CSV table of C-alpha atoms in Angstrom, one decimal:
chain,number,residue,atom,x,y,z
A,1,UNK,CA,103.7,91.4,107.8
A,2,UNK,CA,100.9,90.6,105.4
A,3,UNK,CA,101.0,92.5,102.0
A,4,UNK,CA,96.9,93.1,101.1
A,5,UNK,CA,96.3,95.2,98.4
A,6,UNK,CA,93.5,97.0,97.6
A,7,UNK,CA,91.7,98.3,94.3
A,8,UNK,CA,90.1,101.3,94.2
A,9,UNK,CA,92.3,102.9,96.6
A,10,UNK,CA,89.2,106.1,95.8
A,11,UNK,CA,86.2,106.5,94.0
A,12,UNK,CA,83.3,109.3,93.8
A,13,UNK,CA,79.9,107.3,92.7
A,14,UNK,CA,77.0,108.3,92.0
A,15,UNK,CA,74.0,107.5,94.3
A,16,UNK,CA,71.9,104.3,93.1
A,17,UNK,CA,75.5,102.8,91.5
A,18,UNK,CA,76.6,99.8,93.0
A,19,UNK,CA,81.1,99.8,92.8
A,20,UNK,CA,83.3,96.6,93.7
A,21,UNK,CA,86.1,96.7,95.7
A,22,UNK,CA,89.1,94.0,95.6
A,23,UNK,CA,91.2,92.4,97.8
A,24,UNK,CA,94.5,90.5,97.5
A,25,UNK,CA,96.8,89.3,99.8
A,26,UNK,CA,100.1,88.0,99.4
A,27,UNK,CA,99.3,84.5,100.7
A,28,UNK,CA,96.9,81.8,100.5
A,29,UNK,CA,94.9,82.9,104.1
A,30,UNK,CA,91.5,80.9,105.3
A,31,UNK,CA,89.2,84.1,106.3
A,32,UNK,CA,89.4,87.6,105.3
A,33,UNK,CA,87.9,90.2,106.6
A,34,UNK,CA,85.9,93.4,105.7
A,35,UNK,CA,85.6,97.0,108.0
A,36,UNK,CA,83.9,99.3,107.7
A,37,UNK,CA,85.4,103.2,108.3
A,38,UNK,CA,82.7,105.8,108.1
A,39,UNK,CA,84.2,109.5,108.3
A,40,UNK,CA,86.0,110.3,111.8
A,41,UNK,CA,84.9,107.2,113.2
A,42,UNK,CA,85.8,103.7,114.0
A,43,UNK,CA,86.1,100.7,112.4
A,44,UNK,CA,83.1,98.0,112.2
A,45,UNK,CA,83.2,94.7,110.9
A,46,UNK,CA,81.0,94.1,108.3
A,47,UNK,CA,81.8,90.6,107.4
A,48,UNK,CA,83.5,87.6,107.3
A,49,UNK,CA,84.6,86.0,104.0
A,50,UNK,CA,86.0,82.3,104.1
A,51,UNK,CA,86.7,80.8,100.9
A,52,UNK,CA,84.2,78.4,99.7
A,53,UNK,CA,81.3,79.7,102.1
A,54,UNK,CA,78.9,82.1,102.3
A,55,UNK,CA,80.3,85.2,103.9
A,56,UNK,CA,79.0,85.7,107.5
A,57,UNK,CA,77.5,89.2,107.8
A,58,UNK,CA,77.9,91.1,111.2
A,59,UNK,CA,74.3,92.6,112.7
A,60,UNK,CA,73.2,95.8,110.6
A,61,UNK,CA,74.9,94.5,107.2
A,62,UNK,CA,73.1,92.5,105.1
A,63,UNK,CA,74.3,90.5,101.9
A,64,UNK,CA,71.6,92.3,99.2
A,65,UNK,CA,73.3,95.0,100.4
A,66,UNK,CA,77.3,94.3,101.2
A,67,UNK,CA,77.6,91.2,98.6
A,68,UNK,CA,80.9,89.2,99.1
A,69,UNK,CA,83.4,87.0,96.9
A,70,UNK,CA,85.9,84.7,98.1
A,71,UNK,CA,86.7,82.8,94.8
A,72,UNK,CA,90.2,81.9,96.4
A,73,UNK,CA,92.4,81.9,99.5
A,74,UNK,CA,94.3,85.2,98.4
A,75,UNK,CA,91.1,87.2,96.9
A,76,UNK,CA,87.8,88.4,98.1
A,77,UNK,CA,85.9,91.4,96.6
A,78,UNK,CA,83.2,93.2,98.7
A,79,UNK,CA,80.3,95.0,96.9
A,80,UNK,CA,78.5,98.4,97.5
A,81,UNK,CA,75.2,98.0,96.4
A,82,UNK,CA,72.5,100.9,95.3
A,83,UNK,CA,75.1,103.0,97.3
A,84,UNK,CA,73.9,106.0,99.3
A,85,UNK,CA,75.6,109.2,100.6
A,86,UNK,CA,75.7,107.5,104.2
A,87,UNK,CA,77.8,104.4,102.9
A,88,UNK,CA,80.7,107.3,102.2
A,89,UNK,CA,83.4,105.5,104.4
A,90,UNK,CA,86.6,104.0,103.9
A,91,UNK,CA,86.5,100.3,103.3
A,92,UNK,CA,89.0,97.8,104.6
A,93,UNK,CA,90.0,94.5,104.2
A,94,UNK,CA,92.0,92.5,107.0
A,95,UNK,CA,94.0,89.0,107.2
A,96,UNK,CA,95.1,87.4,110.5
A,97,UNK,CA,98.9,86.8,109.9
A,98,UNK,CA,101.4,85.6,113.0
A,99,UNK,CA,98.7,86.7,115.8
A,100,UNK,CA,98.3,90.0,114.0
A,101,UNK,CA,95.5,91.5,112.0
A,102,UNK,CA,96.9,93.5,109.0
A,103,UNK,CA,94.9,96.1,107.0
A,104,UNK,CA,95.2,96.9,103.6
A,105,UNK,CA,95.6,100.6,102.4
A,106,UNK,CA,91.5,101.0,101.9
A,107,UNK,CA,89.3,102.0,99.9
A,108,UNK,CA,87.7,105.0,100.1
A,109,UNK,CA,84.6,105.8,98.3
A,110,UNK,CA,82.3,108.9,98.4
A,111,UNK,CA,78.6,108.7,96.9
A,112,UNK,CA,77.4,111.8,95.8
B,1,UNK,CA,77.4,93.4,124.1
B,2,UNK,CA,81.0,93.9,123.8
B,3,UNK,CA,82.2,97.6,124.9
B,4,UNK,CA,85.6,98.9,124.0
B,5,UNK,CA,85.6,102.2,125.5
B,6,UNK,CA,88.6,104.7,125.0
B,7,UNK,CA,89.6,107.5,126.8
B,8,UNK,CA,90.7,110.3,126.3
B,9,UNK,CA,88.6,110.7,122.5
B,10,UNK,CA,90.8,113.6,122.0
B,11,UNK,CA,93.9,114.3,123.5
B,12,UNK,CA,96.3,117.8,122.6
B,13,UNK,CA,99.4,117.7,124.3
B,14,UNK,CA,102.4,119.5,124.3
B,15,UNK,CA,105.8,118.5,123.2
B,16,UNK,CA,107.9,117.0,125.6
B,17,UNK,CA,105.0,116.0,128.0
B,18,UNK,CA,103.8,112.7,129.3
B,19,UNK,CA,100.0,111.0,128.8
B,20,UNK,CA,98.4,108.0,129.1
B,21,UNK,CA,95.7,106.5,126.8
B,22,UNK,CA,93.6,104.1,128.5
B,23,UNK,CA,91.2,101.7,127.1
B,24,UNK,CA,88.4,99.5,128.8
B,25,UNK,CA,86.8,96.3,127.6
B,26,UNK,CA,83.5,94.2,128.4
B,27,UNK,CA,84.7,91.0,127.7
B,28,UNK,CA,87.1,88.4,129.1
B,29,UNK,CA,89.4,88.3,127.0
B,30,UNK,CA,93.2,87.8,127.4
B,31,UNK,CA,94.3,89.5,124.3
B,32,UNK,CA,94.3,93.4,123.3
B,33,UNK,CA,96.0,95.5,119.9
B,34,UNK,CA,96.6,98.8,119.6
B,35,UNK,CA,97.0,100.4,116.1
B,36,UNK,CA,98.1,103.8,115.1
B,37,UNK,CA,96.3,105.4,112.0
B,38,UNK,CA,97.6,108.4,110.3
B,39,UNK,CA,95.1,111.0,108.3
B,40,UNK,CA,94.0,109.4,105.0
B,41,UNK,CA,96.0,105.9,106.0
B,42,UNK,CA,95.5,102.4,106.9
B,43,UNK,CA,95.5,101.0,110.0
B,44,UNK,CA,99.3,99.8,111.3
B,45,UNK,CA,99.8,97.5,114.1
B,46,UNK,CA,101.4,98.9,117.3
B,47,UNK,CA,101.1,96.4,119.7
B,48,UNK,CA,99.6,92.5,120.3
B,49,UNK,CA,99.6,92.2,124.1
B,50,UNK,CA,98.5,88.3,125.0
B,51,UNK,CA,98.2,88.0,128.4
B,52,UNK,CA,97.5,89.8,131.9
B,53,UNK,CA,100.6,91.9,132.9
B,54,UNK,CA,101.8,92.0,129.6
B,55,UNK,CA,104.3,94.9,129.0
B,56,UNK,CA,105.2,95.9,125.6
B,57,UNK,CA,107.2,98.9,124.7
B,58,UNK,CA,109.0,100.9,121.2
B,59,UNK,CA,110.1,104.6,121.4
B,60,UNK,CA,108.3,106.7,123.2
B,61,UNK,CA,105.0,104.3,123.5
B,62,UNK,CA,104.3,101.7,126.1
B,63,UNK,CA,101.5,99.3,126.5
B,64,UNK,CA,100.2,97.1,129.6
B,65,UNK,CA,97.0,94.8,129.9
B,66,UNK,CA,95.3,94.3,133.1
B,67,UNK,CA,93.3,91.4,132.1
B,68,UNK,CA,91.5,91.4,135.9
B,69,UNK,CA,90.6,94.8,135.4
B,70,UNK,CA,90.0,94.9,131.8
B,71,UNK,CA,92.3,97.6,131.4
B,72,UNK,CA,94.8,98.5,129.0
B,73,UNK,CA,97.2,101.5,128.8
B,74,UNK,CA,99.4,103.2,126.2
B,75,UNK,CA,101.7,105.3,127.8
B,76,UNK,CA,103.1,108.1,126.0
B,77,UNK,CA,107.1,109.0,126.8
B,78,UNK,CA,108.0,113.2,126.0
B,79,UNK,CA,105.8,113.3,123.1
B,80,UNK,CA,107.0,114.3,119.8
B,81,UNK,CA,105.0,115.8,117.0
B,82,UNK,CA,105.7,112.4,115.1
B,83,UNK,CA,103.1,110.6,117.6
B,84,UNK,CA,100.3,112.7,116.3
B,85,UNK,CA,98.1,110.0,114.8
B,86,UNK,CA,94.5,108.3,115.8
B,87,UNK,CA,95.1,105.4,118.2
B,88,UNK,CA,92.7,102.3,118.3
B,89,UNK,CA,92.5,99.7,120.9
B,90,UNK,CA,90.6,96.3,119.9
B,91,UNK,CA,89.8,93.2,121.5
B,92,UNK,CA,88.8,90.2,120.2
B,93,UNK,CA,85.3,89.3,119.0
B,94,UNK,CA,83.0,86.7,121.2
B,95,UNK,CA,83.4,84.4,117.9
B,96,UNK,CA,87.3,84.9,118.0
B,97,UNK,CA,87.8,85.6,114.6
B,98,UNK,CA,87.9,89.3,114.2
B,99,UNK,CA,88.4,92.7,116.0
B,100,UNK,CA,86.1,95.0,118.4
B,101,UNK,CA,87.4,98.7,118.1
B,102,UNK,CA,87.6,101.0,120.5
B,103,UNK,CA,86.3,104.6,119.0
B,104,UNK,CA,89.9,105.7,118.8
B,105,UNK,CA,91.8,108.0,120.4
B,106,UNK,CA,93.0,111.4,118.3
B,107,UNK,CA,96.1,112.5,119.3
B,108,UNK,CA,97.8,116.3,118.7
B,109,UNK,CA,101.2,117.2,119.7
B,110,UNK,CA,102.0,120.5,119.8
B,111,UNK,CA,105.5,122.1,119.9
């Protein structure tokens, strides 16, 4: 199994506050991948990060809005920008490893 | 547009008792997961099933792909309270690099 770790594991923001999230995986891996958990629902891909591209952005999520890093193969960050009460939701970040996709813990942020 | 559709939503059973989970798809594709998330967790993978008649089972779970029908299954063996989780079908995306979800699957078992 893939070890991805995650930092903030929570965080309570303020609207208008923008907050990063980070993402390392044990092993160098091509793309990495960002969901999207919003409360008692299911996950939705927001993007695609693949190191030394642009991050491709899913329809609905925007990059102004969902800003991605992917400075290396074992680390992406995924920003929350001028963050709302509706972008309360767990955030995760995914790696294909052996024909599986793994999850880290997530981050789970609520904007007050 | 891709449609993973899960049924039951929610899904109480009873210690002891048998239940099935099924989950359609839109698409053609040949490969399915199912993941179990517990309250507050991450997302752990159950079961990769690659290809049509694919069987795959540990403990008390069990899953099968009909690829024809675009049909999968998780079959749940005397239930014990343990198995009380979310479940999630996905299939792959039409660009084949990431996950569909299915809205998941809330499981309670009761004694």
């Amino acid at each position: 199994s893939a070890v991805i770790s995650q930092k903030p594991s929570r965080d309570i923001c303020q609207r208008g506050t923008s907050l990063t999230i980070q993402c390392q995986v044990d092993s160098q891996v091509t793309m990495m991948f960002w969901y999207r958990q919003q409360p008692g629902q299911s996950l939705t891909l927001i993007a695609t990060a693949n190191q030394g591209s642009e991050a491709t952005y899913e329809s609905g999520f925007v990059i102004d809005k969902f800003p991605i890093s992917r400075p290396n193969l074992t680390f992406s960050t995924l920003t929350v920008s001028n963050m709302s009460p509706e972008d309360s939701s767990i955030y995760l970040c995914s790696v294909w490893r052996a024909g599986e996709l793994f999850f880290g813990e997530g981050s789970r942020l609520t904007v007050l | 547009e891709l449609k993973v559709e899960q049924n039951p939503l929610f899904l109480s059973m009873q210690e002891g008792k048998n239940y099935t989970i099924y989950c359609n798809y839109s698409t053609t594709s040949d490969r399915l997961y199912w993941y179990r998330q517990d309250p507050g967790k991450s997302l752990e993978s159950l079961f990769v099933l690659l290809s049509n008649g694919a069987v795959k089972q540990e403990g008390r779970l069990m899953a099968s792909l009909d690829t024809k029908a675009r049909l999968s299954t998780l079959h749940i063996t005397a239930a014990v309270h343990d198995l009380s989780a979310t479940y999630f079908c996905a299939v792959d995306l039409p660009s084949g690099y990431a996950l569909n979800f299915g809205k998941g699957t809330s499981l309670l078992v009761t004694p």
